[in-house]
Every structure is written in C-alpha cells, then in structure tokens.
PQR file with spaces between the fields and no chain letter, atoms N, CA, C, O and H, PARSE charges and radii, in Angstrom:
ATOM       1  N    MET     1     -16.139  -14.630  -11.946 -0.4000 1.5000
ATOM       2  CA   MET     1     -16.254  -13.708  -10.828 -0.0000 2.0000
ATOM       3  C    MET     1     -17.251  -12.606  -11.171  0.5500 1.7000
ATOM       4  O    MET     1     -17.462  -12.260  -12.333 -0.5500 1.4000
ATOM       5  N    GLU     2     -17.848  -12.075  -10.123 -0.4000 1.5000
ATOM       6  CA   GLU     2     -18.783  -10.980  -10.321 -0.0000 2.0000
ATOM       7  C    GLU     2     -18.015   -9.683  -10.552  0.5500 1.7000
ATOM       8  O    GLU     2     -16.890   -9.517  -10.080 -0.5500 1.4000
ATOM       9  H    GLU     2     -17.676  -12.355   -9.179  0.4000 1.0000
ATOM      10  N    LYS     3     -18.646   -8.765  -11.289 -0.4000 1.5000
ATOM      11  CA   LYS     3     -17.981   -7.499  -11.599 -0.0000 2.0000
ATOM      12  C    LYS     3     -17.664   -6.664  -10.358  0.5500 1.7000
ATOM      13  O    LYS     3     -16.578   -6.087  -10.302 -0.5500 1.4000
ATOM      14  H    LYS     3     -19.559   -8.900  -11.673  0.4000 1.0000
ATOM      15  N    PRO     4     -18.553   -6.564   -9.353 -0.5600 1.5000
ATOM      16  CA   PRO     4     -18.183   -5.769   -8.169  0.2800 2.0000
ATOM      17  C    PRO     4     -16.960   -6.311   -7.437  0.5500 1.7000
ATOM      18  O    PRO     4     -16.156   -5.537   -6.918 -0.5500 1.4000
ATOM      19  N    LYS     5     -16.815   -7.620   -7.392 -0.4000 1.5000
ATOM      20  CA   LYS     5     -15.652   -8.199   -6.709 -0.0000 2.0000
ATOM      21  C    LYS     5     -14.371   -7.919   -7.484  0.5500 1.7000
ATOM      22  O    LYS     5     -13.327   -7.649   -6.889 -0.5500 1.4000
ATOM      23  H    LYS     5     -17.468   -8.248   -7.814  0.4000 1.0000
ATOM      24  N    ILE     6     -14.449   -7.982   -8.814 -0.4000 1.5000
ATOM      25  CA   ILE     6     -13.273   -7.666   -9.628 -0.0000 2.0000
ATOM      26  C    ILE     6     -12.899   -6.200   -9.455  0.5500 1.7000
ATOM      27  O    ILE     6     -11.719   -5.870   -9.341 -0.5500 1.4000
ATOM      28  H    ILE     6     -15.297   -8.200   -9.297  0.4000 1.0000
ATOM      29  N    ALA     7     -13.898   -5.317   -9.434 -0.4000 1.5000
ATOM      30  CA   ALA     7     -13.637   -3.888   -9.254 -0.0000 2.0000
ATOM      31  C    ALA     7     -13.033   -3.614   -7.882  0.5500 1.7000
ATOM      32  O    ALA     7     -12.122   -2.796   -7.757 -0.5500 1.4000
ATOM      33  H    ALA     7     -14.857   -5.585   -9.527  0.4000 1.0000
ATOM      34  N    LEU     8     -13.534   -4.289   -6.858 -0.4000 1.5000
ATOM      35  CA   LEU     8     -12.995   -4.114   -5.513 -0.0000 2.0000
ATOM      36  C    LEU     8     -11.550   -4.584   -5.437  0.5500 1.7000
ATOM      37  O    LEU     8     -10.712   -3.915   -4.833 -0.5500 1.4000
ATOM      38  H    LEU     8     -14.275   -4.954   -6.959  0.4000 1.0000
ATOM      39  N    MET     9     -11.253   -5.719   -6.039 -0.4000 1.5000
ATOM      40  CA   MET     9      -9.894   -6.232   -6.029 -0.0000 2.0000
ATOM      41  C    MET     9      -8.960   -5.299   -6.806  0.5500 1.7000
ATOM      42  O    MET     9      -7.831   -5.058   -6.379 -0.5500 1.4000
ATOM      43  H    MET     9     -11.934   -6.263   -6.530  0.4000 1.0000
ATOM      44  N    PHE    10      -9.425   -4.776   -7.944 -0.4000 1.5000
ATOM      45  CA   PHE    10      -8.620   -3.849   -8.738 -0.0000 2.0000
ATOM      46  C    PHE    10      -8.331   -2.577   -7.943  0.5500 1.7000
ATOM      47  O    PHE    10      -7.202   -2.088   -7.949 -0.5500 1.4000
ATOM      48  H    PHE    10     -10.342   -4.972   -8.291  0.4000 1.0000
ATOM      49  N    ALA    11      -9.345   -2.038   -7.257 -0.4000 1.5000
ATOM      50  CA   ALA    11      -9.156   -0.826   -6.459 -0.0000 2.0000
ATOM      51  C    ALA    11      -8.188   -1.070   -5.307  0.5500 1.7000
ATOM      52  O    ALA    11      -7.381   -0.201   -4.977 -0.5500 1.4000
ATOM      53  H    ALA    11     -10.262   -2.435   -7.252  0.4000 1.0000
ATOM      54  N    PHE    12      -8.265   -2.238   -4.701 -0.4000 1.5000
ATOM      55  CA   PHE    12      -7.385   -2.577   -3.586 -0.0000 2.0000
ATOM      56  C    PHE    12      -5.934   -2.675   -4.046  0.5500 1.7000
ATOM      57  O    PHE    12      -5.032   -2.164   -3.381 -0.5500 1.4000
ATOM      58  H    PHE    12      -8.920   -2.944   -4.968  0.4000 1.0000
ATOM      59  N    VAL    13      -5.710   -3.328   -5.177 -0.4000 1.5000
ATOM      60  CA   VAL    13      -4.354   -3.459   -5.709 -0.0000 2.0000
ATOM      61  C    VAL    13      -3.820   -2.097   -6.137  0.5500 1.7000
ATOM      62  O    VAL    13      -2.642   -1.802   -5.930 -0.5500 1.4000
ATOM      63  H    VAL    13      -6.442   -3.743   -5.717  0.4000 1.0000
ATOM      64  N    LEU    14      -4.670   -1.266   -6.731 -0.4000 1.5000
ATOM      65  CA   LEU    14      -4.259    0.075   -7.134 -0.0000 2.0000
ATOM      66  C    LEU    14      -3.869    0.910   -5.914  0.5500 1.7000
ATOM      67  O    LEU    14      -2.882    1.645   -5.955 -0.5500 1.4000
ATOM      68  H    LEU    14      -5.626   -1.506   -6.899  0.4000 1.0000
ATOM      69  N    ALA    15      -4.637    0.799   -4.834 -0.4000 1.5000
ATOM      70  CA   ALA    15      -4.299    1.521   -3.606 -0.0000 2.0000
ATOM      71  C    ALA    15      -2.962    1.052   -3.044  0.5500 1.7000
ATOM      72  O    ALA    15      -2.174    1.858   -2.551 -0.5500 1.4000
ATOM      73  H    ALA    15      -5.438    0.201   -4.800  0.4000 1.0000
ATOM      74  N    LEU    16      -2.711   -0.239   -3.118 -0.4000 1.5000
ATOM      75  CA   LEU    16      -1.435   -0.785   -2.650 -0.0000 2.0000
ATOM      76  C    LEU    16      -0.271   -0.233   -3.467  0.5500 1.7000
ATOM      77  O    LEU    16       0.754    0.157   -2.909 -0.5500 1.4000
ATOM      78  H    LEU    16      -3.352   -0.895   -3.519  0.4000 1.0000
ATOM      79  N    ILE    17      -0.430   -0.201   -4.784 -0.4000 1.5000
ATOM      80  CA   ILE    17       0.629    0.313   -5.656 -0.0000 2.0000
ATOM      81  C    ILE    17       0.868    1.794   -5.394  0.5500 1.7000
ATOM      82  O    ILE    17       2.016    2.233   -5.329 -0.5500 1.4000
ATOM      83  H    ILE    17      -1.263   -0.518   -5.237  0.4000 1.0000
ATOM      84  N    LEU    18      -0.209    2.571   -5.244 -0.4000 1.5000
ATOM      85  CA   LEU    18      -0.057    4.001   -4.986 -0.0000 2.0000
ATOM      86  C    LEU    18       0.608    4.259   -3.640  0.5500 1.7000
ATOM      87  O    LEU    18       1.444    5.154   -3.522 -0.5500 1.4000
ATOM      88  H    LEU    18      -1.141    2.214   -5.297  0.4000 1.0000
ATOM      89  N    LEU    19       0.244    3.486   -2.632 -0.4000 1.5000
ATOM      90  CA   LEU    19       0.869    3.644   -1.322 -0.0000 2.0000
ATOM      91  C    LEU    19       2.358    3.332   -1.384  0.5500 1.7000
ATOM      92  O    LEU    19       3.172    4.052   -0.807 -0.5500 1.4000
ATOM      93  H    LEU    19      -0.435    2.759   -2.728  0.4000 1.0000
ATOM      94  N    PHE    20       2.711    2.260   -2.085 -0.4000 1.5000
ATOM      95  CA   PHE    20       4.114    1.884   -2.199 -0.0000 2.0000
ATOM      96  C    PHE    20       4.905    2.946   -2.962  0.5500 1.7000
ATOM      97  O    PHE    20       6.012    3.302   -2.558 -0.5500 1.4000
ATOM      98  H    PHE    20       2.050    1.675   -2.553  0.4000 1.0000
ATOM      99  N    SER    21       4.340    3.456   -4.069 -0.4000 1.5000
ATOM     100  CA   SER    21       5.065    4.456   -4.855 -0.0000 2.0000
ATOM     101  C    SER    21       5.186    5.762   -4.081  0.5500 1.7000
ATOM     102  O    SER    21       6.206    6.444   -4.179 -0.5500 1.4000
ATOM     103  H    SER    21       3.441    3.166   -4.397  0.4000 1.0000
ATOM     104  N    PHE    22       4.154    6.120   -3.310 -0.4000 1.5000
ATOM     105  CA   PHE    22       4.229    7.349   -2.524 -0.0000 2.0000
ATOM     106  C    PHE    22       5.273    7.225   -1.428  0.5500 1.7000
ATOM     107  O    PHE    22       6.008    8.178   -1.169 -0.5500 1.4000
ATOM     108  H    PHE    22       3.325    5.566   -3.231  0.4000 1.0000
ATOM     109  N    SER    23       5.353    6.067   -0.777 -0.4000 1.5000
ATOM     110  CA   SER    23       6.352    5.910    0.278 -0.0000 2.0000
ATOM     111  C    SER    23       7.760    5.908   -0.309  0.5500 1.7000
ATOM     112  O    SER    23       8.686    6.424    0.316 -0.5500 1.4000
ATOM     113  H    SER    23       4.756    5.293   -0.987  0.4000 1.0000
ATOM     114  N    SER    24       7.935    5.334   -1.506 -0.4000 1.5000
ATOM     115  CA   SER    24       9.245    5.369   -2.161 -0.0000 2.0000
ATOM     116  C    SER    24       9.609    6.797   -2.534  0.5500 1.7000
ATOM     117  O    SER    24      10.768    7.197   -2.424 -0.5500 1.4000
ATOM     118  H    SER    24       7.182    4.915   -2.014  0.4000 1.0000
ATOM     119  N    TRP    25       8.609    7.573   -2.979 -0.4000 1.5000
ATOM     120  CA   TRP    25       8.846    8.964   -3.362 -0.0000 2.0000
ATOM     121  C    TRP    25       9.250    9.781   -2.144  0.5500 1.7000
ATOM     122  O    TRP    25      10.188   10.574   -2.224 -0.5500 1.4000
ATOM     123  H    TRP    25       7.667    7.249   -3.069  0.4000 1.0000
ATOM     124  N    THR    26       8.559    9.604   -1.006 -0.4000 1.5000
ATOM     125  CA   THR    26       8.912   10.364    0.193 -0.0000 2.0000
ATOM     126  C    THR    26      10.273    9.936    0.725  0.5500 1.7000
ATOM     127  O    THR    26      11.026   10.774    1.221 -0.5500 1.4000
ATOM     128  H    THR    26       7.797    8.960   -0.941  0.4000 1.0000
ATOM     129  N    ASN    27      10.604    8.654    0.633 -0.4000 1.5000
ATOM     130  CA   ASN    27      11.936    8.215    1.060 -0.0000 2.0000
ATOM     131  C    ASN    27      13.013    8.835    0.189  0.5500 1.7000
ATOM     132  O    ASN    27      14.076    9.199    0.690 -0.5500 1.4000
ATOM     133  H    ASN    27       9.993    7.973    0.230  0.4000 1.0000
ATOM     134  N    ALA    28      12.755    8.962   -1.118 -0.4000 1.5000
ATOM     135  CA   ALA    28      13.720    9.592   -2.019 -0.0000 2.0000
ATOM     136  C    ALA    28      13.901   11.062   -1.657  0.5500 1.7000
ATOM     137  O    ALA    28      15.015   11.581   -1.723 -0.5500 1.4000
ATOM     138  H    ALA    28      11.891    8.666   -1.525  0.4000 1.0000
ATOM     139  N    LEU    29      12.821   11.737   -1.276 -0.4000 1.5000
ATOM     140  CA   LEU    29      12.926   13.133   -0.867 -0.0000 2.0000
ATOM     141  C    LEU    29      13.763   13.265    0.398  0.5500 1.7000
ATOM     142  O    LEU    29      14.588   14.171    0.510 -0.5500 1.4000
ATOM     143  H    LEU    29      11.916   11.315   -1.222  0.4000 1.0000
ATOM     144  N    VAL    30      13.551   12.366    1.343 -0.4000 1.5000
ATOM     145  CA   VAL    30      14.296   12.423    2.601 -0.0000 2.0000
ATOM     146  C    VAL    30      15.779   12.194    2.345  0.5500 1.7000
ATOM     147  O    VAL    30      16.617   12.880    2.930 -0.5500 1.4000
ATOM     148  H    VAL    30      12.881   11.629    1.252  0.4000 1.0000
ATOM     149  N    VAL    31      16.117   11.242    1.484 -0.4000 1.5000
ATOM     150  CA   VAL    31      17.518   10.960    1.181 -0.0000 2.0000
ATOM     151  C    VAL    31      18.150   12.124    0.427  0.5500 1.7000
ATOM     152  O    VAL    31      19.304   12.470    0.680 -0.5500 1.4000
ATOM     153  H    VAL    31      15.436   10.685    1.009  0.4000 1.0000
ATOM     154  N    ALA    32      17.409   12.731   -0.493 -0.4000 1.5000
ATOM     155  CA   ALA    32      17.960   13.828   -1.287 -0.0000 2.0000
ATOM     156  C    ALA    32      18.251   15.047   -0.412  0.5500 1.7000
ATOM     157  O    ALA    32      19.254   15.729   -0.619 -0.5500 1.4000
ATOM     158  H    ALA    32      16.471   12.450   -0.699  0.4000 1.0000
ATOM     159  N    ASP    33      17.391   15.324    0.555 -0.4000 1.5000
ATOM     160  CA   ASP    33      17.574   16.502    1.403 -0.0000 2.0000
ATOM     161  C    ASP    33      18.508   16.243    2.580  0.5500 1.7000
ATOM     162  O    ASP    33      18.928   17.182    3.256 -0.5500 1.4000
ATOM     163  H    ASP    33      16.576   14.769    0.724  0.4000 1.0000
ATOM     164  N    GLU    34      18.831   14.991    2.829 -0.4000 1.5000
ATOM     165  CA   GLU    34      19.701   14.571    3.924 -0.0000 2.0000
ATOM     166  C    GLU    34      19.190   15.018    5.287  0.5500 1.7000
ATOM     167  O    GLU    34      19.973   15.243    6.210 -0.5500 1.4000
ATOM     168  H    GLU    34      18.490   14.228    2.280  0.4000 1.0000
ATOM     169  N    GLU    35      17.894   15.141    5.406 -0.4000 1.5000
ATOM     170  CA   GLU    35      17.290   15.423    6.699 -0.0000 2.0000
ATOM     171  C    GLU    35      15.930   14.741    6.718  0.5500 1.7000
ATOM     172  O    GLU    35      15.348   14.466    5.669 -0.5500 1.4000
ATOM     173  H    GLU    35      17.257   14.958    4.657  0.4000 1.0000
ATOM     174  N    ILE    36      15.445   14.478    7.886 -0.4000 1.5000
ATOM     175  CA   ILE    36      14.170   13.771    7.990 -0.0000 2.0000
ATOM     176  C    ILE    36      13.146   14.709    8.624  0.5500 1.7000
ATOM     177  O    ILE    36      13.152   14.897    9.841 -0.5500 1.4000
ATOM     178  H    ILE    36      15.918   14.701    8.738  0.4000 1.0000
ATOM     179  N    PRO    37      12.266   15.299    7.808 -0.5600 1.5000
ATOM     180  CA   PRO    37      11.166   16.071    8.389  0.2800 2.0000
ATOM     181  C    PRO    37      10.260   15.144    9.199  0.5500 1.7000
ATOM     182  O    PRO    37      10.176   13.950    8.914 -0.5500 1.4000
ATOM     183  N    ALA    38       9.594   15.686   10.194 -0.4000 1.5000
ATOM     184  CA   ALA    38       8.823   14.844   11.116 -0.0000 2.0000
ATOM     185  C    ALA    38       7.767   14.012   10.401  0.5500 1.7000
ATOM     186  O    ALA    38       7.653   12.813   10.654 -0.5500 1.4000
ATOM     187  H    ALA    38       9.662   16.656   10.426  0.4000 1.0000
ATOM     188  N    GLY    39       6.997   14.626    9.517 -0.4000 1.5000
ATOM     189  CA   GLY    39       5.916   13.894    8.856 -0.0000 2.0000
ATOM     190  C    GLY    39       6.428   12.826    7.914  0.5500 1.7000
ATOM     191  O    GLY    39       5.958   11.689    7.949 -0.5500 1.4000
ATOM     192  H    GLY    39       7.090   15.600    9.311  0.4000 1.0000
ATOM     193  N    LEU    40       7.390   13.179    7.069 -0.4000 1.5000
ATOM     194  CA   LEU    40       7.896   12.218    6.090 -0.0000 2.0000
ATOM     195  C    LEU    40       8.658   11.091    6.764  0.5500 1.7000
ATOM     196  O    LEU    40       8.555    9.936    6.351 -0.5500 1.4000
ATOM     197  H    LEU    40       7.772   14.103    7.040  0.4000 1.0000
ATOM     198  N    GLY    41       9.422   11.416    7.798 -0.4000 1.5000
ATOM     199  CA   GLY    41      10.158   10.369    8.497 -0.0000 2.0000
ATOM     200  C    GLY    41       9.222    9.378    9.163  0.5500 1.7000
ATOM     201  O    GLY    41       9.453    8.169    9.131 -0.5500 1.4000
ATOM     202  H    GLY    41       9.506   12.355    8.133  0.4000 1.0000
ATOM     203  N    LEU    42       8.151    9.905    9.775 -0.4000 1.5000
ATOM     204  CA   LEU    42       7.181    9.023   10.418 -0.0000 2.0000
ATOM     205  C    LEU    42       6.494    8.149    9.379  0.5500 1.7000
ATOM     206  O    LEU    42       6.303    6.953    9.603 -0.5500 1.4000
ATOM     207  H    LEU    42       7.963   10.887    9.801  0.4000 1.0000
ATOM     208  N    PHE    43       6.118    8.742    8.230 -0.4000 1.5000
ATOM     209  CA   PHE    43       5.437    7.959    7.197 -0.0000 2.0000
ATOM     210  C    PHE    43       6.359    6.896    6.622  0.5500 1.7000
ATOM     211  O    PHE    43       5.922    5.782    6.334 -0.5500 1.4000
ATOM     212  H    PHE    43       6.274    9.713    8.048  0.4000 1.0000
ATOM     213  N    SER    44       7.634    7.235    6.452 -0.4000 1.5000
ATOM     214  CA   SER    44       8.553    6.249    5.878 -0.0000 2.0000
ATOM     215  C    SER    44       8.822    5.103    6.849  0.5500 1.7000
ATOM     216  O    SER    44       9.169    4.005    6.414 -0.5500 1.4000
ATOM     217  H    SER    44       7.989    8.140    6.686  0.4000 1.0000
ATOM     218  N    MET    45       8.670    5.331    8.152 -0.4000 1.5000
ATOM     219  CA   MET    45       8.836    4.236    9.109 -0.0000 2.0000
ATOM     220  C    MET    45       7.576    3.381    9.203  0.5500 1.7000
ATOM     221  O    MET    45       7.663    2.173    9.420 -0.5500 1.4000
ATOM     222  H    MET    45       8.388    6.223    8.505  0.4000 1.0000
ATOM     223  N    ILE    46       6.409    3.998    9.043 -0.4000 1.5000
ATOM     224  CA   ILE    46       5.146    3.270    9.179 -0.0000 2.0000
ATOM     225  C    ILE    46       4.766    2.567    7.882  0.5500 1.7000
ATOM     226  O    ILE    46       4.051    1.565    7.922 -0.5500 1.4000
ATOM     227  H    ILE    46       6.338    4.980    8.867  0.4000 1.0000
ATOM     228  N    SER    47       5.225    3.061    6.733 -0.4000 1.5000
ATOM     229  CA   SER    47       4.772    2.520    5.450 -0.0000 2.0000
ATOM     230  C    SER    47       5.046    1.024    5.261  0.5500 1.7000
ATOM     231  O    SER    47       4.197    0.357    4.669 -0.5500 1.4000
ATOM     232  H    SER    47       5.806    3.874    6.701  0.4000 1.0000
ATOM     233  N    PRO    48       6.159    0.446    5.714 -0.5600 1.5000
ATOM     234  CA   PRO    48       6.286   -1.018    5.572  0.2800 2.0000
ATOM     235  C    PRO    48       5.203   -1.776    6.323  0.5500 1.7000
ATOM     236  O    PRO    48       4.737   -2.818    5.863 -0.5500 1.4000
ATOM     237  N    LEU    49       4.800   -1.254    7.481 -0.4000 1.5000
ATOM     238  CA   LEU    49       3.710   -1.878    8.226 -0.0000 2.0000
ATOM     239  C    LEU    49       2.406   -1.785    7.442  0.5500 1.7000
ATOM     240  O    LEU    49       1.655   -2.757    7.362 -0.5500 1.4000
ATOM     241  H    LEU    49       5.179   -0.407    7.855  0.4000 1.0000
ATOM     242  N    LEU    50       2.137   -0.615    6.864 -0.4000 1.5000
ATOM     243  CA   LEU    50       0.910   -0.451    6.082 -0.0000 2.0000
ATOM     244  C    LEU    50       0.916   -1.343    4.852  0.5500 1.7000
ATOM     245  O    LEU    50      -0.112   -1.924    4.502 -0.5500 1.4000
ATOM     246  H    LEU    50       2.747    0.174    6.929  0.4000 1.0000
ATOM     247  N    ILE    51       2.052   -1.457    4.199 -0.4000 1.5000
ATOM     248  CA   ILE    51       2.143   -2.320    3.021 -0.0000 2.0000
ATOM     249  C    ILE    51       1.902   -3.770    3.428  0.5500 1.7000
ATOM     250  O    ILE    51       1.228   -4.511    2.712 -0.5500 1.4000
ATOM     251  H    ILE    51       2.887   -0.985    4.483  0.4000 1.0000
ATOM     252  N    GLY    52       2.443   -4.175    4.564 -0.4000 1.5000
ATOM     253  CA   GLY    52       2.194   -5.528    5.056 -0.0000 2.0000
ATOM     254  C    GLY    52       0.724   -5.767    5.337  0.5500 1.7000
ATOM     255  O    GLY    52       0.192   -6.833    5.029 -0.5500 1.4000
ATOM     256  H    GLY    52       2.991   -3.574    5.145  0.4000 1.0000
ATOM     257  N    LEU    53       0.059   -4.767    5.928 -0.4000 1.5000
ATOM     258  CA   LEU    53      -1.377   -4.905    6.190 -0.0000 2.0000
ATOM     259  C    LEU    53      -2.170   -4.982    4.891  0.5500 1.7000
ATOM     260  O    LEU    53      -3.124   -5.754    4.794 -0.5500 1.4000
ATOM     261  H    LEU    53       0.490   -3.901    6.179  0.4000 1.0000
ATOM     262  N    PHE    54      -1.785   -4.190    3.891 -0.4000 1.5000
ATOM     263  CA   PHE    54      -2.459   -4.258    2.594 -0.0000 2.0000
ATOM     264  C    PHE    54      -2.266   -5.624    1.944  0.5500 1.7000
ATOM     265  O    PHE    54      -3.196   -6.166    1.346 -0.5500 1.4000
ATOM     266  H    PHE    54      -1.010   -3.563    3.969  0.4000 1.0000
ATOM     267  N    ILE    55      -1.069   -6.180    2.057 -0.4000 1.5000
ATOM     268  CA   ILE    55      -0.814   -7.496    1.458 -0.0000 2.0000
ATOM     269  C    ILE    55      -1.649   -8.565    2.160  0.5500 1.7000
ATOM     270  O    ILE    55      -2.228   -9.433    1.507 -0.5500 1.4000
ATOM     271  H    ILE    55      -0.313   -5.740    2.543  0.4000 1.0000
ATOM     272  N    ILE    56      -1.710   -8.501    3.490 -0.4000 1.5000
ATOM     273  CA   ILE    56      -2.536   -9.461    4.228 -0.0000 2.0000
ATOM     274  C    ILE    56      -4.002   -9.301    3.842  0.5500 1.7000
ATOM     275  O    ILE    56      -4.713  -10.289    3.660 -0.5500 1.4000
ATOM     276  H    ILE    56      -1.239   -7.796    4.021  0.4000 1.0000
ATOM     277  N    GLY    57      -4.449   -8.058    3.719 -0.4000 1.5000
ATOM     278  CA   GLY    57      -5.830   -7.808    3.304 -0.0000 2.0000
ATOM     279  C    GLY    57      -6.102   -8.305    1.899  0.5500 1.7000
ATOM     280  O    GLY    57      -7.177   -8.840    1.625 -0.5500 1.4000
ATOM     281  H    GLY    57      -3.872   -7.255    3.867  0.4000 1.0000
ATOM     282  N    ALA    58      -5.129   -8.132    0.998 -0.4000 1.5000
ATOM     283  CA   ALA    58      -5.306   -8.607   -0.379 -0.0000 2.0000
ATOM     284  C    ALA    58      -5.400  -10.126   -0.418  0.5500 1.7000
ATOM     285  O    ALA    58      -6.203  -10.680   -1.168 -0.5500 1.4000
ATOM     286  H    ALA    58      -4.257   -7.698    1.220  0.4000 1.0000
ATOM     287  N    ILE    59      -4.585  -10.800    0.384 -0.4000 1.5000
ATOM     288  CA   ILE    59      -4.652  -12.268    0.433 -0.0000 2.0000
ATOM     289  C    ILE    59      -5.993  -12.715    1.003  0.5500 1.7000
ATOM     290  O    ILE    59      -6.599  -13.666    0.508 -0.5500 1.4000
ATOM     291  H    ILE    59      -3.933  -10.349    0.994  0.4000 1.0000
ATOM     292  N    ALA    60      -6.458  -12.021    2.054 -0.4000 1.5000
ATOM     293  CA   ALA    60      -7.763  -12.362    2.634 -0.0000 2.0000
ATOM     294  C    ALA    60      -8.884  -12.129    1.626  0.5500 1.7000
ATOM     295  O    ALA    60      -9.809  -12.935    1.524 -0.5500 1.4000
ATOM     296  H    ALA    60      -5.966  -11.248    2.456  0.4000 1.0000
ATOM     297  N    LEU    61      -8.801  -11.025    0.878 -0.4000 1.5000
ATOM     298  CA   LEU    61      -9.812  -10.742   -0.144 -0.0000 2.0000
ATOM     299  C    LEU    61      -9.782  -11.794   -1.239  0.5500 1.7000
ATOM     300  O    LEU    61     -10.831  -12.222   -1.720 -0.5500 1.4000
ATOM     301  H    LEU    61      -8.049  -10.371    0.961  0.4000 1.0000
ATOM     302  N    LEU    62      -8.601  -12.208   -1.629 -0.4000 1.5000
ATOM     303  CA   LEU    62      -8.470  -13.248   -2.655 -0.0000 2.0000
ATOM     304  C    LEU    62      -9.079  -14.563   -2.171  0.5500 1.7000
ATOM     305  O    LEU    62      -9.751  -15.257   -2.934 -0.5500 1.4000
ATOM     306  H    LEU    62      -7.749  -11.860   -1.237  0.4000 1.0000
ATOM     307  N    ILE    63      -8.847  -14.903   -0.914 -0.4000 1.5000
ATOM     308  CA   ILE    63      -9.431  -16.128   -0.355 -0.0000 2.0000
ATOM     309  C    ILE    63     -10.955  -16.019   -0.315  0.5500 1.7000
ATOM     310  O    ILE    63     -11.657  -16.975   -0.645 -0.5500 1.4000
ATOM     311  H    ILE    63      -8.301  -14.340   -0.293  0.4000 1.0000
ATOM     312  N    MET    64     -11.469  -14.848    0.090 -0.4000 1.5000
ATOM     313  CA   MET    64     -12.918  -14.668    0.136 -0.0000 2.0000
ATOM     314  C    MET    64     -13.542  -14.785   -1.246  0.5500 1.7000
ATOM     315  O    MET    64     -14.621  -15.357   -1.396 -0.5500 1.4000
ATOM     316  H    MET    64     -10.899  -14.071    0.358  0.4000 1.0000
ATOM     317  N    ILE    65     -12.863  -14.243   -2.258 -0.4000 1.5000
ATOM     318  CA   ILE    65     -13.392  -14.318   -3.620 -0.0000 2.0000
ATOM     319  C    ILE    65     -13.349  -15.751   -4.128  0.5500 1.7000
ATOM     320  O    ILE    65     -14.286  -16.206   -4.784 -0.5500 1.4000
ATOM     321  H    ILE    65     -11.986  -13.778   -2.136  0.4000 1.0000
ATOM     322  N    SER    66     -12.266  -16.467   -3.828 -0.4000 1.5000
ATOM     323  CA   SER    66     -12.138  -17.827   -4.352 -0.0000 2.0000
ATOM     324  C    SER    66     -13.079  -18.806   -3.657  0.5500 1.7000
ATOM     325  O    SER    66     -13.443  -19.824   -4.245 -0.5500 1.4000
ATOM     326  H    SER    66     -11.505  -16.098   -3.294  0.4000 1.0000
ATOM     327  N    VAL    67     -13.481  -18.521   -2.413 -0.4000 1.5000
ATOM     328  CA   VAL    67     -14.405  -19.405   -1.700 -0.0000 2.0000
ATOM     329  C    VAL    67     -15.798  -19.327   -2.313  0.5500 1.7000
ATOM     330  O    VAL    67     -16.492  -20.340   -2.396 -0.5500 1.4000
ATOM     331  H    VAL    67     -13.185  -17.694   -1.935  0.4000 1.0000
ATOM     332  N    ASP    68     -16.217  -18.139   -2.744 -0.4000 1.5000
ATOM     333  CA   ASP    68     -17.542  -17.993   -3.370 -0.0000 2.0000
ATOM     334  C    ASP    68     -17.544  -18.693   -4.650  0.5500 1.7000
ATOM     335  O    ASP    68     -18.558  -18.700   -5.347 -0.5500 1.4000
ATOM     336  H    ASP    68     -15.654  -17.316   -2.677  0.4000 1.0000
C-alpha cells in the first residue's frame, strides 16, 4: 500500500476511536449527574449514528484501498 493511503486509514480509525471515547465520556457525565444537559443529551443520541457512518466509511475506504 502507498504511504498516503495508510496514513489516511490510520487517521480515519483514530477519529473513530476518539469519537467513540468522547461519546462514552459524555454519557458517563450524564449518568453521573443524573440529568441530561441539552448539548450532551443530543450528542449521546446522535453518536451511535455517527459511529455507524464512520464504520460504513471505513469499510468503503478499505474496499477502495484493496481494489487499487
């Protein structure tokens, strides 16, 4: 594989991991405080959708890399 493609895939996976850890962190804050602030509650509801989109994008990127 070419180095730019490996770097792009690494950055994409890192972004996915950071997004997942941030959403877990905000969910932990919401549970600890026993209240749902508007921003954190909205992010915790949308984050599974975003993670799904990242996974679909990662699979598409993997297919694009393997076709070349």
